[in-house]
Structure formats: structure tokens, C-alpha cells
Coordinates of C-alpha atoms in Angstrom, one line a residue:
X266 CA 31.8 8.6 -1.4
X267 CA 30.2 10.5 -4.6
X268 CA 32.6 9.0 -6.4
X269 CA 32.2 5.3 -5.1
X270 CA 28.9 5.3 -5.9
X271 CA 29.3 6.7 -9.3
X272 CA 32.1 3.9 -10.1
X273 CA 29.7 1.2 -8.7
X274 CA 26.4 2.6 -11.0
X275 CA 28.8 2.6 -14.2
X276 CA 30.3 -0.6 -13.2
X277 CA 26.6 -2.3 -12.7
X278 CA 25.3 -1.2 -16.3
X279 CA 28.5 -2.0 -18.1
X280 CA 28.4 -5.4 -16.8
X281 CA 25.0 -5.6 -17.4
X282 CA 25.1 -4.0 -21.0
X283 CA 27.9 -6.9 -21.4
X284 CA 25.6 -9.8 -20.8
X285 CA 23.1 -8.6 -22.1
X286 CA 25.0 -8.0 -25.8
X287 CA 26.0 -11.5 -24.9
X288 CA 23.2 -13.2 -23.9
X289 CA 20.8 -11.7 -26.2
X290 CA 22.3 -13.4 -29.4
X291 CA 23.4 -16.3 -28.2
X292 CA 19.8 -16.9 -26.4
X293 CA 18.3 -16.6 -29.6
X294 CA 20.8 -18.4 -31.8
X295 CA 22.7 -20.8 -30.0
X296 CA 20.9 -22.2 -26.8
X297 CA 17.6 -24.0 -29.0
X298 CA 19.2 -27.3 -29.0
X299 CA 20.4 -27.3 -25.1
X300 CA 17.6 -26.1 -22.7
X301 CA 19.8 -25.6 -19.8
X302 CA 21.8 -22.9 -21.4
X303 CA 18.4 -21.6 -22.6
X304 CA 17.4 -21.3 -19.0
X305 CA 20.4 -19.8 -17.5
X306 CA 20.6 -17.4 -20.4
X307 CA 17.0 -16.2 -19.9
X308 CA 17.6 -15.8 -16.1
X309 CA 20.9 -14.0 -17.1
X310 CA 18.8 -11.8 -19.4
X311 CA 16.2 -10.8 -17.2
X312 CA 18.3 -10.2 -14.3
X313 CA 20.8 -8.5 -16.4
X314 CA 17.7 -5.8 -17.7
X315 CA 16.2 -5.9 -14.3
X316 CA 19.7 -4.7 -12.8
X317 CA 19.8 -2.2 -16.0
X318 CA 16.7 -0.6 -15.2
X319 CA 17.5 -0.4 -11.3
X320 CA 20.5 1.8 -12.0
X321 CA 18.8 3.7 -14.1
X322 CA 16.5 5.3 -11.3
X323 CA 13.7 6.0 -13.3
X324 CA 10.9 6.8 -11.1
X325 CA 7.8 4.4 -13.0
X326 CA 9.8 1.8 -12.7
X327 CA 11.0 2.2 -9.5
X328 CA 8.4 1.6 -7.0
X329 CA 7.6 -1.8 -9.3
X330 CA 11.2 -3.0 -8.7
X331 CA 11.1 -1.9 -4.7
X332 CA 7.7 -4.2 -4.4
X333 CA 8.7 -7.1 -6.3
X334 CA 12.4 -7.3 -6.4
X335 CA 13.6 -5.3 -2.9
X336 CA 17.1 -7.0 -2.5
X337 CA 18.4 -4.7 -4.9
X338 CA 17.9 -1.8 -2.8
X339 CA 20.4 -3.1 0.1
X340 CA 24.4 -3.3 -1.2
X341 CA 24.6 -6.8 0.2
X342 CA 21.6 -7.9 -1.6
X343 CA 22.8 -6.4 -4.5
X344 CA 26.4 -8.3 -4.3
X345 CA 24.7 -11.5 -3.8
X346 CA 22.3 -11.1 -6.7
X347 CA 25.6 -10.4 -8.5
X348 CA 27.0 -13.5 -7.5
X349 CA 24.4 -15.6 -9.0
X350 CA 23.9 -13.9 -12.3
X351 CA 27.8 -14.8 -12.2
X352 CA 27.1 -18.0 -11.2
X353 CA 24.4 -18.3 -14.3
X354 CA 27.1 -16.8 -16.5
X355 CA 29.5 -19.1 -15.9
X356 CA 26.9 -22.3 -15.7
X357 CA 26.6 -21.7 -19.2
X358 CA 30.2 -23.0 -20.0
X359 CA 31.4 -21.1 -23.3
X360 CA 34.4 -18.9 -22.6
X361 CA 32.7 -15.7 -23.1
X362 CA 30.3 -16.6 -20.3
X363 CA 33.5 -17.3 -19.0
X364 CA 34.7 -14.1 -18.9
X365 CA 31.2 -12.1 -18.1
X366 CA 30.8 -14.2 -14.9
X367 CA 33.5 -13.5 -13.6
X368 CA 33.8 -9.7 -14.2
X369 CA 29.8 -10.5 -13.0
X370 CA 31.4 -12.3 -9.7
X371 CA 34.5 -9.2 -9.6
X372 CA 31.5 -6.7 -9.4
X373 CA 29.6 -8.5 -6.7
X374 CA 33.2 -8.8 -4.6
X375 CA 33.7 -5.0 -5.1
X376 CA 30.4 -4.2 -4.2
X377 CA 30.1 -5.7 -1.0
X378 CA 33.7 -4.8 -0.4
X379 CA 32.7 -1.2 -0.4
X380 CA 29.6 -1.8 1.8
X381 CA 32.2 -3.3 4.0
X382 CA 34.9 -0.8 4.0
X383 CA 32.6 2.2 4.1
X384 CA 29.7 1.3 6.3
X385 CA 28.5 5.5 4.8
X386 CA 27.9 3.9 1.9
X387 CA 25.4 1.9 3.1
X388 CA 23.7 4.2 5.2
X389 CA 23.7 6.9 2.6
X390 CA 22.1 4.6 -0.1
X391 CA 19.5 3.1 2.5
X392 CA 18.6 6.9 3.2
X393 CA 18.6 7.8 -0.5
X394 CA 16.4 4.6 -1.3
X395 CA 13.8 5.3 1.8
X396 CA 13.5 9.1 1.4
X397 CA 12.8 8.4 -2.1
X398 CA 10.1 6.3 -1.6
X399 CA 8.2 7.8 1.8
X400 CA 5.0 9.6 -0.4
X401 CA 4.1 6.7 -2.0
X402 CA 4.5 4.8 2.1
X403 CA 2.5 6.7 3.4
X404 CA -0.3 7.2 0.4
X405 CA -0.3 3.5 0.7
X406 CA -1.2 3.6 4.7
X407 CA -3.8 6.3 4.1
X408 CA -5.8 4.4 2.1
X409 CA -6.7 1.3 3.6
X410 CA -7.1 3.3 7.0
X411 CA -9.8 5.2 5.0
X412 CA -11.4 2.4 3.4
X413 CA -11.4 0.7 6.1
X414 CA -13.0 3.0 7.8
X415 CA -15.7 3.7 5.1
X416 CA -16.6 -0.2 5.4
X417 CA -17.1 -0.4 8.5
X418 CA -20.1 1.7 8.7
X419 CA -22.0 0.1 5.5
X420 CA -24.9 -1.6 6.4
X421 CA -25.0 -3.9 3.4
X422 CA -21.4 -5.3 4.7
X423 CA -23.0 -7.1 7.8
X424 CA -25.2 -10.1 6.4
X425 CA -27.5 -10.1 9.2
X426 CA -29.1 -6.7 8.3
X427 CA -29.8 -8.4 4.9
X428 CA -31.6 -11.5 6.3
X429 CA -34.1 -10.0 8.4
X430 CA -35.9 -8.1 5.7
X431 CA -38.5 -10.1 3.6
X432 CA -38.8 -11.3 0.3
X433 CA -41.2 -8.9 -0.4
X434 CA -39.1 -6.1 0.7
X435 CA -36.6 -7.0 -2.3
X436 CA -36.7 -3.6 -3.9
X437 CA -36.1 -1.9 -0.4
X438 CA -32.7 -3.8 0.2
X439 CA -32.0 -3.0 -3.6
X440 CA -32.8 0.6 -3.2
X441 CA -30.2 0.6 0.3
X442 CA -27.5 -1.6 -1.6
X443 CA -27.4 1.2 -4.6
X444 CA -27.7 4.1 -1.9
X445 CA -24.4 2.3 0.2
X446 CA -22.7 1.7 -3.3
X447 CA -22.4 5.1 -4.2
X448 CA -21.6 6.2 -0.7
X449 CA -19.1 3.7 -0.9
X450 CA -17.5 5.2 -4.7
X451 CA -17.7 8.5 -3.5
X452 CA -15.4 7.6 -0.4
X453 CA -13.0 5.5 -2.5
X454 CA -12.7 8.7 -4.6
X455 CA -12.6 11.3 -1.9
X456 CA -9.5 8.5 -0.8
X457 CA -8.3 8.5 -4.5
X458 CA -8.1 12.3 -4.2
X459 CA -6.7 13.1 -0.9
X460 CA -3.5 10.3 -2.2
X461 CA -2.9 12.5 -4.8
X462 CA -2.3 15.7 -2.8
X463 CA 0.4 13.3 -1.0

């Protein structure tokens, strides 16, 4: 199973590497006069680095990817987004799009052939993907709660206890505004601190 993974990692960045050494060029040099090819190309770019830095596991970009691009985490995701940077590949028409689309389509086809064949393999890299990621779960749970909690008991945050008081008591309600402020920062950073221990 060590080994499937490895071979589907390698197999991910050379195909990536590929269209990328493709794309790159031919996105600057060739695609100015036909904007459809300079669309698919720069989808077929950005996926292709997006998928790069996936497989590379590096942990600043990680979290950023599991937010805003999560598909990549599950193996049948993954083979679908393979399919359609394929699909771009070949959309493009020139014979060495060609040929990276469908190594691009070949690697989608083994990849959800092994999620198929070794239903491990998907459990193992759900459990890899999950255990990675739990501190920054639940440092993300702890702070709402906690501000949350902090807002509730401001004064200032209910707009009733502001209307009651008279014009001429302005600098009063200033004076409780700056006093609930800081109580407020000092809550936020007592929050702020008690996420880093996580």
C-alpha cells in the first residue's frame, strides 16, 4: 500500500511537471491570438501547480488548499479533477496536448482504479488527511466559542443600553465603550493565546 501511494504521488507531479513545461510556453507564446486555448491553458496551469503543490505536502500551504480546494483530499475527487485537467488538455487540440491529456485522463483512470481495488487506500489517506489537520479543527472551534462568549456579556453590543443614556451623558457611554473595547482585545488575545498552545 506504501508503495501504491508512492507510485500515485510521483505519477501526480510528473504529470503535472509535464503540463506545466507544456503549458507554460505555449500559454505565453502561442495562445495570444486564440483566447480559448488561452483559457484552457491557464486553467491547465493553475490546476496543474495547484495539484503540484498538493503532492507536495507542505504544511503553509496545506490548510489553504483543504479550505478552498477540498476535492483533492478524497481519491475520487482527485480522479475526477484529473479528468478535467485531461479534458482541458486535450480541448486545446495540438498533439502535445494530445498526448498530456491523455496520460492526464490514464492517471485519473489509475487513480480511482486503486481507490476502487483497495478500498485501504482510501481509508488510509482519509486518516492521514484528517489526523493531519485536527489542531488547526479544533483551534478553529475554540475560538468562536470564546468570542462568542466574550460578546455576549458586552454591554455596548445591545443598542438599547446605548439609547437610554442622554445626550449629555456622551462622555459616560464613551468612557464604557473604551472600558468594553479593551475588555474585549484582551479576550480576543487571551483567545489568540490559548490557540497557540493547541
Amino acid at each position: 500500500l506504501p508503495e501504491l501511494i508512492w507510485r500515485i504521488r510521483v505519477l501526480n507531479l510528473a504529470s503535472c511537471t509535464l503540463a506545466l513545461l507544456l503549458e507554460i510556453p505555449s500559454f505565453i507564446l502561442g495562445n495570444l491570438l486564440n483566447p480559448a486555448k488561452m483559457v484552457l491553458g491557464g486553467y491547465l496551469i493553475f490546476f496543474s501547480g495547484l495539484l503540484c503543490c498538493f503532492e507536495m505536502h507542505t504544511p503553509v500551504l496545506s490548510q489553504m488548499i483543504k479550505d478552498n480546494f477540498g476535492v483533492l483530499y478524497n481519491p475520487i475527487g482527485r480522479a475526477i479533477f484529473l479528468f478535467l485537467m485531461g479534458g482541458l488538455s486535450i480541448g486545446q487540440g495540438g498533439l502535445l496536448q494530445w498526448l498530456v491529456g491523455l496520460l492526464l485522463l490514464g492517471n485519473g483512470g489509475y487513480t480511482g482504479y486503486v481507490t476502487m481495488r483497495y478500498p485501504e487506500y482510501r481509508r488510509l489517506h482519509e486518516h492521514d488527511e484528517s489526523s493531519s489537520s485536527q489542531p488547526s479543527a479544533r483551534a478553529s472551534s475554540v475560538v468562536p466559542t470564546q468570542l462568542a462568549g466574550s460578546l455576549r456579556n458586552i454591554s455596548w453590543a445591545t443598542p438599547s443600553s446605548l439609547v437610554t443614556e442622554d445626550i449629555g451623558g456622551s462622555s459616560n457611554t464613551m468612557s464604557t465603550l473604551q472600558s468594553e473595547t479593551q475588555r474585549l482585545l484582551v479576550s480576543a488575545a487571551t483567545a489568540a493565546a490559548e490557540v497557540g498552545r493547541l
